[in-house]
PDB file of N, CA and C in Angstrom:
ATOM      1  N   MET O 108     -12.753 121.465 192.350  1.00 46.00           N
ATOM      2  CA  MET O 108     -13.592 122.286 192.654  1.00 46.00           C
ATOM      3  C   MET O 108     -14.885 121.416 193.542  1.00 46.00           C
ATOM      4  N   SER O 109     -15.405 121.760 194.667  1.00 48.00           N
ATOM      5  CA  SER O 109     -16.259 120.815 194.783  1.00 48.00           C
ATOM      6  C   SER O 109     -17.717 122.164 194.016  1.00 48.00           C
ATOM      7  N   ASP O 110     -18.953 122.287 194.111  1.00 60.00           N
ATOM      8  CA  ASP O 110     -20.521 122.738 193.554  1.00 60.00           C
ATOM      9  C   ASP O 110     -20.542 123.418 194.176  1.00 60.00           C
ATOM     10  N   LYS O 111     -19.973 123.189 195.517  1.00 73.00           N
ATOM     11  CA  LYS O 111     -20.831 125.064 196.421  1.00 73.00           C
ATOM     12  C   LYS O 111     -19.543 126.375 196.165  1.00 73.00           C
ATOM     13  N   TYR O 112     -18.689 125.576 195.269  1.00 68.00           N
ATOM     14  CA  TYR O 112     -17.345 126.706 195.384  1.00 68.00           C
ATOM     15  C   TYR O 112     -17.009 126.963 193.052  1.00 68.00           C
ATOM     16  N   ASN O 113     -18.013 128.004 193.260  1.00 67.00           N
ATOM     17  CA  ASN O 113     -17.709 127.925 191.434  1.00 67.00           C
ATOM     18  C   ASN O 113     -16.595 128.873 191.027  1.00 67.00           C
ATOM     19  N   SER O 114     -16.189 129.599 192.063  1.00 70.00           N
ATOM     20  CA  SER O 114     -14.475 129.642 190.981  1.00 70.00           C
ATOM     21  C   SER O 114     -13.560 130.187 192.282  1.00 70.00           C
ATOM     22  N   LEU O 115     -11.886 130.184 191.639  1.00 69.00           N
ATOM     23  CA  LEU O 115     -10.982 130.373 192.169  1.00 69.00           C
ATOM     24  C   LEU O 115     -10.851 130.977 193.484  1.00 69.00           C
ATOM     25  N   VAL O 116     -11.147 132.068 193.240  1.00 69.00           N
ATOM     26  CA  VAL O 116     -11.576 132.989 194.149  1.00 69.00           C
ATOM     27  C   VAL O 116     -12.433 132.558 195.106  1.00 69.00           C
ATOM     28  N   GLY O 117     -13.288 131.769 195.243  1.00 69.00           N
ATOM     29  CA  GLY O 117     -13.984 131.225 196.400  1.00 69.00           C
ATOM     30  C   GLY O 117     -13.277 130.108 197.056  1.00 69.00           C
ATOM     31  N   LEU O 118     -12.520 129.018 196.495  1.00 71.00           N
ATOM     32  CA  LEU O 118     -12.298 128.226 196.755  1.00 71.00           C
ATOM     33  C   LEU O 118     -11.078 129.021 197.824  1.00 71.00           C
ATOM     34  N   LEU O 119     -10.150 129.579 196.961  1.00 73.00           N
ATOM     35  CA  LEU O 119      -9.167 130.018 198.109  1.00 73.00           C
ATOM     36  C   LEU O 119      -9.670 131.144 199.389  1.00 73.00           C
ATOM     37  N   ASP O 120     -10.937 131.769 199.411  1.00 70.00           N
ATOM     38  CA  ASP O 120     -11.395 132.478 200.283  1.00 70.00           C
ATOM     39  C   ASP O 120     -11.626 131.183 201.651  1.00 70.00           C
ATOM     40  N   ALA O 121     -12.008 130.513 200.513  1.00 70.00           N
ATOM     41  CA  ALA O 121     -12.827 129.409 201.684  1.00 70.00           C
ATOM     42  C   ALA O 121     -11.798 128.593 201.913  1.00 70.00           C
ATOM     43  N   TRP O 122     -10.393 128.597 201.721  1.00 68.00           N
ATOM     44  CA  TRP O 122      -9.361 128.139 202.242  1.00 68.00           C
ATOM     45  C   TRP O 122      -8.995 128.653 203.534  1.00 68.00           C
ATOM     46  N   PHE O 123      -8.619 129.716 202.599  1.00 69.00           N
ATOM     47  CA  PHE O 123      -7.070 130.717 202.900  1.00 69.00           C
ATOM     48  C   PHE O 123      -8.436 132.357 204.094  1.00 69.00           C
ATOM     49  N   GLY O 124      -9.216 132.021 204.042  1.00 70.00           N
ATOM     50  CA  GLY O 124      -9.545 133.401 203.764  1.00 70.00           C
ATOM     51  C   GLY O 124      -9.502 134.897 203.347  1.00 70.00           C
ATOM     52  N   GLY O 125     -10.105 135.852 203.289  1.00 72.00           N
ATOM     53  CA  GLY O 125     -10.134 137.125 202.405  1.00 72.00           C
ATOM     54  C   GLY O 125      -8.988 138.173 202.291  1.00 72.00           C
ATOM     55  N   ALA O 126      -7.967 138.229 203.359  1.00 78.00           N
ATOM     56  CA  ALA O 126      -7.488 138.650 203.381  1.00 78.00           C
ATOM     57  C   ALA O 126      -6.223 137.501 202.588  1.00 78.00           C
ATOM     58  N   PHE O 127      -5.371 136.747 202.994  1.00 80.00           N
ATOM     59  CA  PHE O 127      -4.929 135.992 202.330  1.00 80.00           C
ATOM     60  C   PHE O 127      -5.188 135.283 200.852  1.00 80.00           C
ATOM     61  N   THR O 128      -6.687 135.807 200.159  1.00 81.00           N
ATOM     62  CA  THR O 128      -6.721 135.898 198.548  1.00 81.00           C
ATOM     63  C   THR O 128      -6.165 136.884 198.158  1.00 81.00           C
ATOM     64  N   THR O 129      -6.779 137.738 199.065  1.00 84.00           N
ATOM     65  CA  THR O 129      -6.074 139.495 198.327  1.00 84.00           C
ATOM     66  C   THR O 129      -4.692 139.682 198.372  1.00 84.00           C
ATOM     67  N   LEU O 130      -3.674 139.139 199.104  1.00 85.00           N
ATOM     68  CA  LEU O 130      -2.639 139.096 199.292  1.00 85.00           C
ATOM     69  C   LEU O 130      -2.137 138.300 198.128  1.00 85.00           C
ATOM     70  N   ILE O 131      -2.554 137.350 198.130  1.00 86.00           N
ATOM     71  CA  ILE O 131      -2.575 136.037 196.758  1.00 86.00           C
ATOM     72  C   ILE O 131      -3.050 136.962 195.385  1.00 86.00           C
ATOM     73  N   GLY O 132      -3.589 137.007 195.565  1.00 87.00           N
ATOM     74  CA  GLY O 132      -3.760 137.796 194.235  1.00 87.00           C
ATOM     75  C   GLY O 132      -3.019 139.032 193.345  1.00 87.00           C
ATOM     76  N   ALA O 133      -2.573 139.933 195.066  1.00 91.00           N
ATOM     77  CA  ALA O 133      -1.262 141.279 194.858  1.00 91.00           C
ATOM     78  C   ALA O 133      -0.640 140.339 194.131  1.00 91.00           C
ATOM     79  N   PHE O 134      -0.173 138.910 195.206  1.00 90.00           N
ATOM     80  CA  PHE O 134       1.827 138.591 194.597  1.00 90.00           C
ATOM     81  C   PHE O 134       1.665 138.653 193.461  1.00 90.00           C
ATOM     82  N   ILE O 135       0.822 137.715 192.719  1.00 90.00           N
ATOM     83  CA  ILE O 135       0.109 137.634 191.269  1.00 90.00           C
ATOM     84  C   ILE O 135       0.271 138.881 190.025  1.00 90.00           C
ATOM     85  N   GLY O 136      -0.238 139.526 190.500  1.00 91.00           N
ATOM     86  CA  GLY O 136      -0.494 140.967 189.658  1.00 91.00           C
ATOM     87  C   GLY O 136       1.134 140.887 189.863  1.00 91.00           C
ATOM     88  N   ARG O 137       1.864 141.159 190.637  1.00 89.00           N
ATOM     89  CA  ARG O 137       3.138 141.918 190.559  1.00 89.00           C
ATOM     90  C   ARG O 137       4.701 140.874 189.549  1.00 89.00           C
ATOM     91  N   ILE O 138       3.775 139.239 190.046  1.00 89.00           N
ATOM     92  CA  ILE O 138       4.913 138.178 189.003  1.00 89.00           C
ATOM     93  C   ILE O 138       4.491 138.773 187.719  1.00 89.00           C
ATOM     94  N   MET O 139       3.337 138.417 187.197  1.00 90.00           N
ATOM     95  CA  MET O 139       3.013 138.879 185.481  1.00 90.00           C
ATOM     96  C   MET O 139       3.694 140.493 185.654  1.00 90.00           C
ATOM     97  N   TRP O 140       3.859 140.717 186.625  1.00 89.00           N
ATOM     98  CA  TRP O 140       4.200 142.403 186.004  1.00 89.00           C
ATOM     99  C   TRP O 140       6.347 142.372 185.762  1.00 89.00           C
ATOM    100  N   HIS O 141       6.721 141.281 186.567  1.00 88.00           N
ATOM    101  CA  HIS O 141       7.750 141.686 187.216  1.00 88.00           C
ATOM    102  C   HIS O 141       8.508 140.124 185.349  1.00 88.00           C
ATOM    103  N   ALA O 142       7.064 139.225 185.277  1.00 91.00           N
ATOM    104  CA  ALA O 142       7.607 137.901 183.945  1.00 91.00           C
ATOM    105  C   ALA O 142       7.400 138.932 182.442  1.00 91.00           C
ATOM    106  N   GLN O 143       7.186 140.006 183.083  1.00 91.00           N
ATOM    107  CA  GLN O 143       6.924 140.689 182.023  1.00 91.00           C
ATOM    108  C   GLN O 143       8.643 141.738 181.032  1.00 91.00           C
ATOM    109  N   GLU O 144       9.052 142.617 182.468  1.00 88.00           N
ATOM    110  CA  GLU O 144      10.520 143.053 182.733  1.00 88.00           C
ATOM    111  C   GLU O 144      11.230 141.823 182.624  1.00 88.00           C
ATOM    112  N   VAL O 145      11.282 139.599 182.882  1.00 90.00           N
ATOM    113  CA  VAL O 145      12.243 138.967 182.226  1.00 90.00           C
ATOM    114  C   VAL O 145      11.206 139.245 181.149  1.00 90.00           C
ATOM    115  N   LYS O 146      10.993 139.122 180.446  1.00 92.00           N
ATOM    116  CA  LYS O 146      10.376 139.611 178.955  1.00 92.00           C
ATOM    117  C   LYS O 146      11.464 140.092 178.386  1.00 92.00           C
ATOM    118  N   LYS O 147      11.390 141.235 178.570  1.00 92.00           N
ATOM    119  CA  LYS O 147      12.247 142.301 177.878  1.00 92.00           C
ATOM    120  C   LYS O 147      12.886 142.370 177.820  1.00 92.00           C
ATOM    121  N   ALA O 148      14.287 141.289 179.221  1.00 89.00           N
ATOM    122  CA  ALA O 148      15.135 141.632 179.935  1.00 89.00           C
ATOM    123  C   ALA O 148      15.532 142.716 180.691  1.00 89.00           C
ATOM    124  N   ARG O 149      14.713 143.101 181.225  1.00 88.00           N
ATOM    125  CA  ARG O 149      15.608 144.562 182.224  1.00 88.00           C
ATOM    126  C   ARG O 149      15.718 143.665 183.317  1.00 88.00           C
ATOM    127  N   ARG O 150      15.744 142.527 183.659  1.00 85.00           N
ATOM    128  CA  ARG O 150      15.618 142.126 184.407  1.00 85.00           C
ATOM    129  C   ARG O 150      15.863 140.508 184.828  1.00 85.00           C
ATOM    130  N   LYS O 151      16.341 139.645 185.896  1.00 85.00           N
ATOM    131  CA  LYS O 151      16.819 138.037 185.896  1.00 85.00           C
ATOM    132  C   LYS O 151      16.010 138.400 186.498  1.00 85.00           C
ATOM    133  N   PHE O 152      14.861 136.799 186.237  1.00 86.00           N
ATOM    134  CA  PHE O 152      13.885 136.348 186.962  1.00 86.00           C
ATOM    135  C   PHE O 152      14.752 136.279 187.906  1.00 86.00           C
ATOM    136  N   LEU O 153      15.198 135.594 188.551  1.00 88.00           N
ATOM    137  CA  LEU O 153      15.689 134.890 190.301  1.00 88.00           C
ATOM    138  C   LEU O 153      17.475 136.398 190.929  1.00 88.00           C
ATOM    139  N   GLY O 154      16.411 137.356 191.252  1.00 81.00           N
ATOM    140  CA  GLY O 154      17.339 138.442 191.317  1.00 81.00           C
ATOM    141  C   GLY O 154      16.812 139.003 192.767  1.00 81.00           C
ATOM    142  N   ARG O 155      17.487 139.801 193.447  1.00 84.00           N
ATOM    143  CA  ARG O 155      17.342 141.307 194.846  1.00 84.00           C
ATOM    144  C   ARG O 155      16.148 142.028 194.518  1.00 84.00           C
ATOM    145  N   GLU O 156      15.340 142.143 193.080  1.00 79.00           N
ATOM    146  CA  GLU O 156      14.548 143.035 192.318  1.00 79.00           C
ATOM    147  C   GLU O 156      13.029 142.965 192.730  1.00 79.00           C
ATOM    148  N   LEU O 157      13.503 141.526 193.112  1.00 80.00           N
ATOM    149  CA  LEU O 157      11.932 140.605 193.670  1.00 80.00           C
ATOM    150  C   LEU O 157      11.726 141.056 195.357  1.00 80.00           C
ATOM    151  N   ILE O 158      12.715 141.427 195.949  1.00 85.00           N
ATOM    152  CA  ILE O 158      11.787 141.633 197.262  1.00 85.00           C
ATOM    153  C   ILE O 158      11.955 142.220 197.292  1.00 85.00           C
ATOM    154  N   TRP O 159      12.138 143.676 196.095  1.00 84.00           N
ATOM    155  CA  TRP O 159      11.109 145.125 196.343  1.00 84.00           C
ATOM    156  C   TRP O 159       9.657 144.968 195.959  1.00 84.00           C
ATOM    157  N   GLU O 160       9.532 143.518 195.094  1.00 85.00           N
ATOM    158  CA  GLU O 160       8.016 143.489 195.513  1.00 85.00           C
ATOM    159  C   GLU O 160       7.493 142.879 196.464  1.00 85.00           C
ATOM    160  N   LEU O 161       8.101 142.678 197.185  1.00 87.00           N
ATOM    161  CA  LEU O 161       7.019 142.129 198.071  1.00 87.00           C
ATOM    162  C   LEU O 161       5.628 143.385 198.505  1.00 87.00           C
ATOM    163  N   PRO O 162       6.903 144.253 199.182  1.00 89.00           N
ATOM    164  CA  PRO O 162       5.741 146.017 199.942  1.00 89.00           C
ATOM    165  C   PRO O 162       5.636 145.755 198.988  1.00 89.00           C
ATOM    166  N   ILE O 163       4.953 146.470 197.528  1.00 89.00           N
ATOM    167  CA  ILE O 163       4.760 146.525 196.632  1.00 89.00           C
ATOM    168  C   ILE O 163       3.517 146.252 196.667  1.00 89.00           C
ATOM    169  N   ALA O 164       3.686 144.955 196.310  1.00 90.00           N
ATOM    170  CA  ALA O 164       2.314 143.966 196.041  1.00 90.00           C
ATOM    171  C   ALA O 164       1.247 144.484 197.327  1.00 90.00           C
ATOM    172  N   VAL O 165       1.662 144.236 198.743  1.00 90.00           N
ATOM    173  CA  VAL O 165       1.525 144.881 200.223  1.00 90.00           C
ATOM    174  C   VAL O 165       0.201 145.635 199.568  1.00 90.00           C
ATOM    175  N   GLY O 166       1.243 146.349 199.708  1.00 91.00           N
ATOM    176  CA  GLY O 166       0.627 148.124 199.431  1.00 91.00           C
ATOM    177  C   GLY O 166      -0.118 148.312 198.569  1.00 91.00           C
ATOM    178  N   MET O 167      -0.223 148.007 197.191  1.00 91.00           N
ATOM    179  CA  MET O 167      -1.211 147.777 196.608  1.00 91.00           C
ATOM    180  C   MET O 167      -2.811 147.025 196.754  1.00 91.00           C
ATOM    181  N   ALA O 168      -2.620 145.898 197.580  1.00 90.00           N
ATOM    182  CA  ALA O 168      -3.162 145.537 197.949  1.00 90.00           C
ATOM    183  C   ALA O 168      -4.599 145.944 198.398  1.00 90.00           C
ATOM    184  N   LEU O 169      -3.696 146.640 199.911  1.00 90.00           N
ATOM    185  CA  LEU O 169      -4.014 147.282 200.631  1.00 90.00           C
ATOM    186  C   LEU O 169      -5.055 147.684 200.454  1.00 90.00           C
ATOM    187  N   ILE O 170      -4.680 149.099 199.405  1.00 90.00           N
ATOM    188  CA  ILE O 170      -5.251 149.889 198.538  1.00 90.00           C
ATOM    189  C   ILE O 170      -6.304 149.560 197.497  1.00 90.00           C
ATOM    190  N   GLY O 171      -6.526 148.716 196.230  1.00 90.00           N
ATOM    191  CA  GLY O 171      -7.390 147.808 196.177  1.00 90.00           C
ATOM    192  C   GLY O 171      -7.967 147.212 196.543  1.00 90.00           C
ATOM    193  N   GLU O 172      -7.927 147.334 197.888  1.00 90.00           N
ATOM    194  CA  GLU O 172      -9.238 146.017 198.727  1.00 90.00           C
ATOM    195  C   GLU O 172     -10.053 147.372 199.608  1.00 90.00           C
ATOM    196  N   GLY O 173      -9.580 148.976 199.256  1.00 91.00           N
ATOM    197  CA  GLY O 173     -10.238 149.543 199.858  1.00 91.00           C
ATOM    198  C   GLY O 173     -11.120 150.307 199.504  1.00 91.00           C
ATOM    199  N   LEU O 174     -10.722 150.888 198.144  1.00 90.00           N
ATOM    200  CA  LEU O 174     -11.447 150.699 196.808  1.00 90.00           C
ATOM    201  C   LEU O 174     -12.684 149.902 196.001  1.00 90.00           C
ATOM    202  N   ALA O 175     -11.985 148.817 196.258  1.00 92.00           N
ATOM    203  CA  ALA O 175     -13.110 147.490 196.382  1.00 92.00           C
ATOM    204  C   ALA O 175     -14.047 148.206 197.055  1.00 92.00           C
ATOM    205  N   SER O 176     -13.491 148.100 198.105  1.00 91.00           N
ATOM    206  CA  SER O 176     -14.615 148.244 199.256  1.00 91.00           C
ATOM    207  C   SER O 176     -15.496 149.577 199.683  1.00 91.00           C
ATOM    208  N   TRP O 177     -14.447 150.619 198.957  1.00 93.00           N
ATOM    209  CA  TRP O 177     -15.779 151.597 198.406  1.00 93.00           C
ATOM    210  C   TRP O 177     -16.318 151.648 197.314  1.00 93.00           C
ATOM    211  N   LEU O 178     -16.507 150.898 196.751  1.00 93.00           N
ATOM    212  CA  LEU O 178     -16.679 151.129 195.511  1.00 93.00           C
ATOM    213  C   LEU O 178     -17.548 149.929 194.954  1.00 93.00           C
ATOM    214  N   GLN O 179     -17.877 149.082 196.935  1.00 94.00           N
ATOM    215  CA  GLN O 179     -18.988 147.618 196.617  1.00 94.00           C
ATOM    216  C   GLN O 179     -19.192 146.576 196.085  1.00 94.00           C
ATOM    217  N   PHE O 180     -17.559 146.767 195.695  1.00 91.00           N
ATOM    218  CA  PHE O 180     -17.374 145.205 194.951  1.00 91.00           C
ATOM    219  C   PHE O 180     -17.147 144.197 195.709  1.00 91.00           C
ATOM    220  N   GLY O 181     -18.071 143.294 194.968  1.00 86.00           N
ATOM    221  CA  GLY O 181     -18.139 141.827 196.387  1.00 86.00           C
ATOM    222  C   GLY O 181     -16.780 140.954 195.117  1.00 86.00           C
ATOM    223  N   GLN O 182     -16.659 139.413 195.689  1.00 79.00           N
ATOM    224  CA  GLN O 182     -15.818 138.178 195.737  1.00 79.00           C
ATOM    225  C   GLN O 182     -16.047 138.081 194.234  1.00 79.00           C
ATOM    226  N   PRO O 183     -15.760 137.361 193.226  1.00 81.00           N
ATOM    227  CA  PRO O 183     -13.769 137.352 193.378  1.00 81.00           C
ATOM    228  C   PRO O 183     -13.336 138.954 192.302  1.00 81.00           C
ATOM    229  N   VAL O 184     -15.007 140.280 192.525  1.00 87.00           N
ATOM    230  CA  VAL O 184     -14.135 141.527 191.314  1.00 87.00           C
ATOM    231  C   VAL O 184     -13.380 142.159 192.207  1.00 87.00           C
ATOM    232  N   SER O 185     -13.735 142.168 193.369  1.00 89.00           N
ATOM    233  CA  SER O 185     -12.537 143.023 194.293  1.00 89.00           C
ATOM    234  C   SER O 185     -10.904 142.416 194.442  1.00 89.00           C
ATOM    235  N   THR O 186     -10.671 140.870 193.751  1.00 87.00           N
ATOM    236  CA  THR O 186      -9.825 139.964 194.139  1.00 87.00           C
ATOM    237  C   THR O 186      -8.883 140.326 193.051  1.00 87.00           C
ATOM    238  N   GLY O 187      -9.955 140.569 191.573  1.00 89.00           N
ATOM    239  CA  GLY O 187      -8.835 140.892 190.598  1.00 89.00           C
ATOM    240  C   GLY O 187      -8.907 142.339 190.429  1.00 89.00           C
ATOM    241  N   LEU O 188      -9.912 143.078 191.084  1.00 91.00           N
ATOM    242  CA  LEU O 188      -9.407 144.389 191.569  1.00 91.00           C
ATOM    243  C   LEU O 188      -7.786 144.759 191.713  1.00 91.00           C
ATOM    244  N   VAL O 189      -7.959 143.846 193.000  1.00 92.00           N
ATOM    245  CA  VAL O 189      -6.678 143.588 193.617  1.00 92.00           C
ATOM    246  C   VAL O 189      -5.381 143.468 192.707  1.00 92.00           C
ATOM    247  N   ALA O 190      -5.544 142.783 191.513  1.00 92.00           N
ATOM    248  CA  ALA O 190      -4.499 141.782 190.794  1.00 92.00           C
ATOM    249  C   ALA O 190      -4.314 142.707 189.607  1.00 92.00           C
ATOM    250  N   ALA O 191      -5.217 143.666 189.479  1.00 93.00           N
ATOM    251  CA  ALA O 191      -4.229 144.562 188.394  1.00 93.00           C
ATOM    252  C   ALA O 191      -3.543 145.696 188.813  1.00 93.00           C
ATOM    253  N   LEU O 192      -5.115 146.279 190.114  1.00 92.00           N
ATOM    254  CA  LEU O 192      -3.764 147.434 190.777  1.00 92.00           C
ATOM    255  C   LEU O 192      -2.157 147.265 190.766  1.00 92.00           C
ATOM    256  N   ALA O 193      -1.982 146.523 191.223  1.00 93.00           N
ATOM    257  CA  ALA O 193      -1.009 145.289 191.739  1.00 93.00           C
ATOM    258  C   ALA O 193      -0.255 145.373 190.934  1.00 93.00           C
ATOM    259  N   TYR O 194      -0.948 144.519 189.547  1.00 91.00           N
ATOM    260  CA  TYR O 194       0.310 144.834 187.797  1.00 91.00           C
ATOM    261  C   TYR O 194       0.890 145.869 187.781  1.00 91.00           C
ATOM    262  N   LEU O 195      -0.585 147.388 187.856  1.00 91.00           N
ATOM    263  CA  LEU O 195       0.050 148.199 188.042  1.00 91.00           C
ATOM    264  C   LEU O 195       0.902 148.919 188.367  1.00 91.00           C
ATOM    265  N   GLY O 196       1.125 148.845 189.590  1.00 89.00           N
ATOM    266  CA  GLY O 196       2.322 149.396 190.059  1.00 89.00           C
ATOM    267  C   GLY O 196       2.088 150.821 190.899  1.00 89.00           C
ATOM    268  N   PRO O 197       2.419 150.692 191.262  1.00 88.00           N
ATOM    269  CA  PRO O 197       1.878 152.262 192.388  1.00 88.00           C
ATOM    270  C   PRO O 197       2.154 153.547 191.155  1.00 88.00           C
ATOM    271  N   ARG O 198       2.940 153.588 190.606  1.00 89.00           N
ATOM    272  CA  ARG O 198       2.687 154.271 189.181  1.00 89.00           C
ATOM    273  C   ARG O 198       1.773 154.475 188.104  1.00 89.00           C
ATOM    274  N   GLY O 199       1.671 152.414 187.941  1.00 88.00           N
ATOM    275  CA  GLY O 199       0.056 153.031 186.737  1.00 88.00           C
ATOM    276  C   GLY O 199      -0.290 153.219 188.251  1.00 88.00           C
ATOM    277  N   ALA O 200      -1.289 152.844 189.063  1.00 85.00           N
ATOM    278  CA  ALA O 200      -2.622 153.113 189.096  1.00 85.00           C
ATOM    279  C   ALA O 200      -2.435 154.714 190.069  1.00 85.00           C
ATOM    280  N   GLU O 201      -1.484 155.219 189.553  1.00 85.00           N
ATOM    281  CA  GLU O 201      -1.889 156.744 190.201  1.00 85.00           C
ATOM    282  C   GLU O 201      -1.761 157.957 188.447  1.00 85.00           C
ATOM    283  N   VAL O 202      -1.566 157.315 187.586  1.00 87.00           N
ATOM    284  CA  VAL O 202      -1.243 157.654 186.050  1.00 87.00           C
ATOM    285  C   VAL O 202      -2.573 157.393 186.225  1.00 87.00           C
ATOM    286  N   LEU O 203      -3.423 156.176 185.764  1.00 82.00           N
ATOM    287  CA  LEU O 203      -4.734 155.759 185.961  1.00 82.00           C
ATOM    288  C   LEU O 203      -5.275 156.218 186.672  1.00 82.00           C
ATOM    289  N   PHE O 204      -6.067 156.660 188.179  1.00 80.00           N
ATOM    290  CA  PHE O 204      -6.620 157.313 188.507  1.00 80.00           C
ATOM    291  C   PHE O 204      -6.589 158.991 188.404  1.00 80.00           C
ATOM    292  N   MET O 205      -5.398 159.116 187.409  1.00 85.00           N
ATOM    293  CA  MET O 205      -5.383 161.165 187.426  1.00 85.00           C
ATOM    294  C   MET O 205      -5.877 161.285 186.254  1.00 85.00           C
ATOM    295  N   LYS O 206      -6.006 159.958 185.432  1.00 85.00           N
ATOM    296  CA  LYS O 206      -6.988 160.092 184.870  1.00 85.00           C
ATOM    297  C   LYS O 206      -8.864 159.803 184.516  1.00 85.00           C
ATOM    298  N   TRP O 207      -8.978 159.081 185.587  1.00 78.00           N
ATOM    299  CA  TRP O 207      -9.782 158.901 185.932  1.00 78.00           C
ATOM    300  C   TRP O 207     -10.552 159.831 186.516  1.00 78.00           C
ATOM    301  N   PHE O 208      -9.653 161.127 187.371  1.00 80.00           N
ATOM    302  CA  PHE O 208     -10.354 162.346 188.032  1.00 80.00           C
ATOM    303  C   PHE O 208     -10.317 163.353 187.300  1.00 80.00           C
ATOM    304  N   GLY O 209      -9.734 162.987 185.507  1.00 78.00           N
ATOM    305  CA  GLY O 209      -9.485 164.126 185.312  1.00 78.00           C
ATOM    306  C   GLY O 209      -8.411 164.907 185.604  1.00 78.00           C
ATOM    307  N   ALA O 210      -7.592 164.881 185.911  1.00 63.00           N
ATOM    308  CA  ALA O 210      -6.372 165.322 185.916  1.00 63.00           C
ATOM    309  C   ALA O 210      -5.488 165.435 185.240  1.00 63.00           C
ATOM    310  N   LYS O 211      -4.129 166.581 185.156  1.00 59.00           N
ATOM    311  CA  LYS O 211      -2.891 166.341 184.038  1.00 59.00           C
ATOM    312  C   LYS O 211      -2.607 165.206 185.345  1.00 59.00           C
ATOM    313  N   VAL O 212      -1.528 164.715 184.262  1.00 52.00           N
ATOM    314  CA  VAL O 212      -0.368 163.865 185.454  1.00 52.00           C
ATOM    315  C   VAL O 212       1.160 164.655 184.760  1.00 52.00           C
ATOM    316  N   GLY O 213       1.891 164.792 185.854  1.00 55.00           N
ATOM    317  CA  GLY O 213       3.501 165.444 185.925  1.00 55.00           C
ATOM    318  C   GLY O 213       3.899 165.696 185.078  1.00 55.00           C
TER     319      GLY O 213
END
């Protein structure tokens, strides 16, 4: 890495732009979740389920980027937030937000 890039996210941002970096964070979050499912023998490493992870990753990237913007987070915090939310997925994010806002979850 060059001296002007002090983080991996900064380097990716410079090379590919913010949107692509956000998507990389989301895909990494979903791959981490998928790897845990493979480890627990709930999924095959390379299976059809991976196709369904793509729209989830993109959706969680949009949600995470919107939340990061609302919270006024800069890089690399916003990419970290996107990766964390992508790892949680839609249901995990829902539970997190309900607890955050103090509502009971179903």
